[in-house]
Short mmCIF file of C-alpha atoms in Angstrom, two decimals:
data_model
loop_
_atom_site.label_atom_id
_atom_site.label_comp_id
_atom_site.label_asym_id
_atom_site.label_seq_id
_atom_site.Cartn_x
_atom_site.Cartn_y
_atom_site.Cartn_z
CA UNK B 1 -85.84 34.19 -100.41
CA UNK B 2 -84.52 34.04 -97.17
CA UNK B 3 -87.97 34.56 -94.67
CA UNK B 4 -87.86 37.97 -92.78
CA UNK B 5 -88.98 36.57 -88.95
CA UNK B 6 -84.99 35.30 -89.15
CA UNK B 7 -84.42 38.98 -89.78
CA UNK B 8 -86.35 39.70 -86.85
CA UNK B 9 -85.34 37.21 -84.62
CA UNK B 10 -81.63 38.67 -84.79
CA UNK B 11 -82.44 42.21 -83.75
CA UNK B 12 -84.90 40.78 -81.20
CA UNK B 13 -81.98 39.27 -79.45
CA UNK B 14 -79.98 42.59 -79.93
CA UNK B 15 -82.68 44.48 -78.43
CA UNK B 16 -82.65 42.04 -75.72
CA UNK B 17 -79.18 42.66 -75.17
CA UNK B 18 -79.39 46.29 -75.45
CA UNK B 19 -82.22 46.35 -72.40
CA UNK B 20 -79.81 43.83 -70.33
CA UNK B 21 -77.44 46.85 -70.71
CA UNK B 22 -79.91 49.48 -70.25
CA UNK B 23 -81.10 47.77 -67.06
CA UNK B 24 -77.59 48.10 -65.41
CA UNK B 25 -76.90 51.20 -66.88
CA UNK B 26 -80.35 52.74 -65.18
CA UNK B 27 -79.50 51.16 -62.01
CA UNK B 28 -75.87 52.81 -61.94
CA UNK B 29 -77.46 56.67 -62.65
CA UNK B 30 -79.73 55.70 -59.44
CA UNK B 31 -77.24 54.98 -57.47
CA UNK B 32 -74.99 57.91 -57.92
CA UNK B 33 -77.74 60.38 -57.19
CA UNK B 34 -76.97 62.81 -54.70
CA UNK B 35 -79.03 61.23 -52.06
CA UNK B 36 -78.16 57.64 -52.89
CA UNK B 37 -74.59 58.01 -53.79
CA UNK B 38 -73.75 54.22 -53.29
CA UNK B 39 -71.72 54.34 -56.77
CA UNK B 40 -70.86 56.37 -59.75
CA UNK B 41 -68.89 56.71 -62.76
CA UNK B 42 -65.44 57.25 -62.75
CA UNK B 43 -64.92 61.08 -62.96
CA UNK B 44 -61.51 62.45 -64.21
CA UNK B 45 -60.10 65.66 -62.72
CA UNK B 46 -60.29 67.35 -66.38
CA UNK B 47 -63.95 65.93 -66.86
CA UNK B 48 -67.35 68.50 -66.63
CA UNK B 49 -70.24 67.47 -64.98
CA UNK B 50 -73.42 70.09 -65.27
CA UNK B 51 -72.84 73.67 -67.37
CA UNK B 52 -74.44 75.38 -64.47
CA UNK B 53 -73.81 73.42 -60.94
CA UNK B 54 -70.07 72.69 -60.82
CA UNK B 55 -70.23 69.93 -58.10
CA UNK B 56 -72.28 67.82 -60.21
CA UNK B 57 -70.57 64.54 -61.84
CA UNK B 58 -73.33 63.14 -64.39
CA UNK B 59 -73.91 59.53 -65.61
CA UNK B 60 -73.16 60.60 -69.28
CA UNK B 61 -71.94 57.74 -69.90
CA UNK B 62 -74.83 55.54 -68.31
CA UNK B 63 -77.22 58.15 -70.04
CA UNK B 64 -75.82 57.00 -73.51
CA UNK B 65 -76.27 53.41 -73.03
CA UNK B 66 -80.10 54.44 -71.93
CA UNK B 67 -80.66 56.14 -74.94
CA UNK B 68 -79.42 54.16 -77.58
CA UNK B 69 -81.37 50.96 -76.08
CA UNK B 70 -84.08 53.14 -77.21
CA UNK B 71 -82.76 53.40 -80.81
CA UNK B 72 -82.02 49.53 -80.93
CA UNK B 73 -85.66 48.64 -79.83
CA UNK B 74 -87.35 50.69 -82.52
CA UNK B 75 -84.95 49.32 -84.76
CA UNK B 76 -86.26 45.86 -84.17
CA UNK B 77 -89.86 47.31 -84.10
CA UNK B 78 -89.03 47.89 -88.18
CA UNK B 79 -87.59 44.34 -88.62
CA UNK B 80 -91.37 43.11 -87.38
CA UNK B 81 -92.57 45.32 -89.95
CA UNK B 82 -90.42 43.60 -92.08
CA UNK B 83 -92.02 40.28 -92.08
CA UNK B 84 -94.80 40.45 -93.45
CA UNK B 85 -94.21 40.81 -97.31
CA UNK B 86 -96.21 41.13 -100.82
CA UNK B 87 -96.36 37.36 -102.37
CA UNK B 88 -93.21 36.65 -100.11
CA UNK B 89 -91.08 38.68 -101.68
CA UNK B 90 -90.92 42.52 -102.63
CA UNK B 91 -88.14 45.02 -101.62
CA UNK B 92 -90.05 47.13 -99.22
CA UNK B 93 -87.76 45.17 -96.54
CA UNK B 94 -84.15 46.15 -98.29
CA UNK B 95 -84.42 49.88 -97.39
CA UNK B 96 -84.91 49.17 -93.89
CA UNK B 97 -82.62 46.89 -93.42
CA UNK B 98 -79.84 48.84 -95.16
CA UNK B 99 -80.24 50.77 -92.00
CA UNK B 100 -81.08 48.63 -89.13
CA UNK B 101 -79.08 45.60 -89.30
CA UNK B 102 -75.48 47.51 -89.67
CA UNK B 103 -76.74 50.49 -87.47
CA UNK B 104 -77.83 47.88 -84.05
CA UNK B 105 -75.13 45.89 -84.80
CA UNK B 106 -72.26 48.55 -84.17
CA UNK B 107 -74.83 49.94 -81.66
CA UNK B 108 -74.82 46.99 -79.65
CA UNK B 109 -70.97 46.38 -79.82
CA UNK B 110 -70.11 49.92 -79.11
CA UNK B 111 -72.54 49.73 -75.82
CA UNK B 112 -71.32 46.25 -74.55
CA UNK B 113 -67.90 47.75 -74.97
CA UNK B 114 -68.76 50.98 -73.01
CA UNK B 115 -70.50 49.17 -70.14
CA UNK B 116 -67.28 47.07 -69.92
CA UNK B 117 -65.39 50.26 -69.35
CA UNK B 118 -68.13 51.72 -67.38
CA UNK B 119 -68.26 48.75 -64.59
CA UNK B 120 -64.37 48.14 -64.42
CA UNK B 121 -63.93 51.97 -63.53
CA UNK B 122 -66.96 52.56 -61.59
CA UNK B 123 -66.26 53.65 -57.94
CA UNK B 124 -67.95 52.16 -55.13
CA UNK B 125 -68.76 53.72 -51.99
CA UNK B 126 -69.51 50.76 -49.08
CA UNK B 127 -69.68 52.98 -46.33
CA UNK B 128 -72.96 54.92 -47.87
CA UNK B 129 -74.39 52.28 -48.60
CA UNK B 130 -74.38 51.31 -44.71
CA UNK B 131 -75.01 54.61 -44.04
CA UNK B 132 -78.20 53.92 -45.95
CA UNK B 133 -78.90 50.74 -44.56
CA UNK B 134 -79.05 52.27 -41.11
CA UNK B 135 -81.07 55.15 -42.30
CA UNK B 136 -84.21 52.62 -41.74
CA UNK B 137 -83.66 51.97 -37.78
CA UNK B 138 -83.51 48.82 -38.68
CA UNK B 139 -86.57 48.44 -40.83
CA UNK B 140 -84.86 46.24 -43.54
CA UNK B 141 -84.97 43.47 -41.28
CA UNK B 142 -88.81 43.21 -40.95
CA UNK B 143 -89.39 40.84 -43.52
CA UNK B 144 -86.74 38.28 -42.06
CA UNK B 145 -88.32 38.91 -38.42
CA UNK B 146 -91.68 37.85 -40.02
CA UNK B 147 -90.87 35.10 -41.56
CA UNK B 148 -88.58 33.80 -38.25
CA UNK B 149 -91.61 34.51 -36.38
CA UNK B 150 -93.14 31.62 -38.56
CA UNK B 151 -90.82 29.32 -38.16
CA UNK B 152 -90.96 29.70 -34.36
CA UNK B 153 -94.43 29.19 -34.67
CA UNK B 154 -96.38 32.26 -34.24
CA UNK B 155 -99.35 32.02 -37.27
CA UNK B 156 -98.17 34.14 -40.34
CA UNK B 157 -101.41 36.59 -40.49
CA UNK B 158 -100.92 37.45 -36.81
CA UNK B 159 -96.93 37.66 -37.47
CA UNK B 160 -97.38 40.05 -40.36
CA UNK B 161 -99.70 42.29 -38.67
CA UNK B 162 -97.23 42.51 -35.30
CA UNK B 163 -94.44 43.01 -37.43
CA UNK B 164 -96.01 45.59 -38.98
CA UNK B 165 -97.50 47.45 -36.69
CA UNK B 166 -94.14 48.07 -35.02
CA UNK B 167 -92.32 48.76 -38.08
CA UNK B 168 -95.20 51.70 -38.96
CA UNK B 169 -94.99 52.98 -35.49
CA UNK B 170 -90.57 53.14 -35.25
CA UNK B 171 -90.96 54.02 -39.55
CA UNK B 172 -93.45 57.28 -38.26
CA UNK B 173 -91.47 58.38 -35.23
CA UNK B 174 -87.97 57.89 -36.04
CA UNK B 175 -87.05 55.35 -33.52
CA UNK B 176 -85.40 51.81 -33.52
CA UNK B 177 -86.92 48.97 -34.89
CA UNK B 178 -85.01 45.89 -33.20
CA UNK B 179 -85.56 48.26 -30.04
CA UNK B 180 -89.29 48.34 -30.46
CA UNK B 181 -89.50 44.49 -31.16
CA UNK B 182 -87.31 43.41 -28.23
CA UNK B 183 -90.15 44.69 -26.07
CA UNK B 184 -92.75 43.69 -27.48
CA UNK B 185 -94.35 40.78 -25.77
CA UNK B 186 -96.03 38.92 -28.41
CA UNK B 187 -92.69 38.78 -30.18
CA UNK B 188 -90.73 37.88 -27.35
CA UNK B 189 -93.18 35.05 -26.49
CA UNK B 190 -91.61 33.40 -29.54
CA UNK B 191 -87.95 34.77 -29.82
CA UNK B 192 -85.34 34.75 -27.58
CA UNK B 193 -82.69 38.03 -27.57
CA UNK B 194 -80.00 35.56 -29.42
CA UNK B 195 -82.86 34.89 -32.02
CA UNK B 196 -83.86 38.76 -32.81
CA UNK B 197 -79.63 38.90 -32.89
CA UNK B 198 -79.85 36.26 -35.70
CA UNK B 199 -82.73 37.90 -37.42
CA UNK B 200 -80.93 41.32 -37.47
CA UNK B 201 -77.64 40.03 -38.80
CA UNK B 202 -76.56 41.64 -41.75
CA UNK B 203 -73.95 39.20 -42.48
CA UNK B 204 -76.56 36.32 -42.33
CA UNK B 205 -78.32 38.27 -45.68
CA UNK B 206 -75.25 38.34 -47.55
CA UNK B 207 -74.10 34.63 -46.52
CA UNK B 208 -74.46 33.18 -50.29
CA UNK B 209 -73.07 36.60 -52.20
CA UNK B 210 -69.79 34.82 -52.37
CA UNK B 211 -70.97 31.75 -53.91
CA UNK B 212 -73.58 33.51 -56.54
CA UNK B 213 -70.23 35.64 -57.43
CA UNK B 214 -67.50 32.72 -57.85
CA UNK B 215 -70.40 30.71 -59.25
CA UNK B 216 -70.63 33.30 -62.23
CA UNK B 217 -67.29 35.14 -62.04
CA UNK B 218 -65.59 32.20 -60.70
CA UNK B 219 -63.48 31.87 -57.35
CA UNK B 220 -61.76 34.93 -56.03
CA UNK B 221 -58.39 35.26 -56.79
CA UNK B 222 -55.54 34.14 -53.84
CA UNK B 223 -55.48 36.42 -50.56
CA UNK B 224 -58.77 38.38 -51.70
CA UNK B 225 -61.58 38.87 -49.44
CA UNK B 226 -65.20 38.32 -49.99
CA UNK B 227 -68.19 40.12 -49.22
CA UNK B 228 -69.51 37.69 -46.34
CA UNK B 229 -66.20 37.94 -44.79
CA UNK B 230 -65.20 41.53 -44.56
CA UNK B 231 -65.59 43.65 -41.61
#
């Protein structure tokens, strides 16, 4: 008899795939709510979004993946179940698995081949997501101050606490961030105005996407621009 953890093992590794899928599925529906709207789905002209607000254009599709993760985990709950049988062999198992190993394996298939579709149609919106980046005056930056602040020398307990002080104070009152900093004394001791431009570089923070990208997706094709080198 062939041992049930093998069993197991398989739709482990399904459900594994099925919560890779889930993750980027989750992370797609966050970023096309209303107040995030950095991507979405692709949304046809013919397509209906919600029954009652006409403007809305729903993840369905990102909501399906979600929800049949679910379905493929407690399908691999069962196959644990499944291991543990009378003297090593009785047919409590076959039932189950009459169900669960067919049913995750088209599951699976059928999500990997909607998040395909999903990711090569999904629309992209760069200019919120600056628009969102400069929603925080600057405050994205205040971990890459700190830890310049270090380097130049200031003690990291007495950099933390400066930066954060003046991050609270331009995070409560609305104001700018780099502003605040450049005149603040005990920063300035350490940083010159062409280090605090270095430290609030954008492009400096996305300096290795091009390299993570061709090293997984391999080299961009002829004439096509990366992320580190657009405007």
């Amino acid at each position: 008899m062939i041992q049930r953890d093998r069993h197991a093992a398989y739709l482990s590794a399904l459900a594994l795939i099925a919560a890779f899928l889930e993750k980027i599925a989750l992370e797609i529906r966050h970023l096309q709510r209303t107040e995030v709207r950095e991507a979405e789905e692709f949304f046809s002209g013919e397509q209906r979004g919600s029954s009652a607000m006409p403007h809305k254009r729903n993840p369905v599709n990102c909501e399906q993946v979600c929800g049949l993760a679910r379905l493929v985990r407690s399908n691999m709950m069962a196959s644990y179940e499944n291991v543990a049988l009378w003297h090593e062999r009785d047919i409590s198992h076959s039932s189950v698995e009459r169900v669960i190993l067919p049913d995750s394996t088209i599951l699976v298939d059928y999500m990997l081949a909607k998040m395909t579709a999903i990711i090569s149609q999904m629309h992209v919106f760069p200019e919120r997501m600056m628009r969102n980046l400069e929603m925080t005056h600057g405050l994205v930056y205040s971990g890459q101050l700190m830890q310049d602040l270090v380097e130049k020398g200031m003690p990291r307990d007495e950099a933390y606490k400066t930066v954060q002080e003046n991050a609270m104070a331009a995070w409560e009152t609305e104001t700018d961030f780099r502003e605040r900093v450049a005149k603040d004394a005990r920063i300035t001791k350490f940083m010159t105005a062409a280090d605090l431009a270095r430290t609030f570089d954008l492009q400096r923070q996305l300096r290795s996407v091009d390299k993570i990208f061709a090293r997984v997706f391999g080299a961009h094709p002829a004439g096509e621009r990366g992320i580190a080198n657009k405007a």
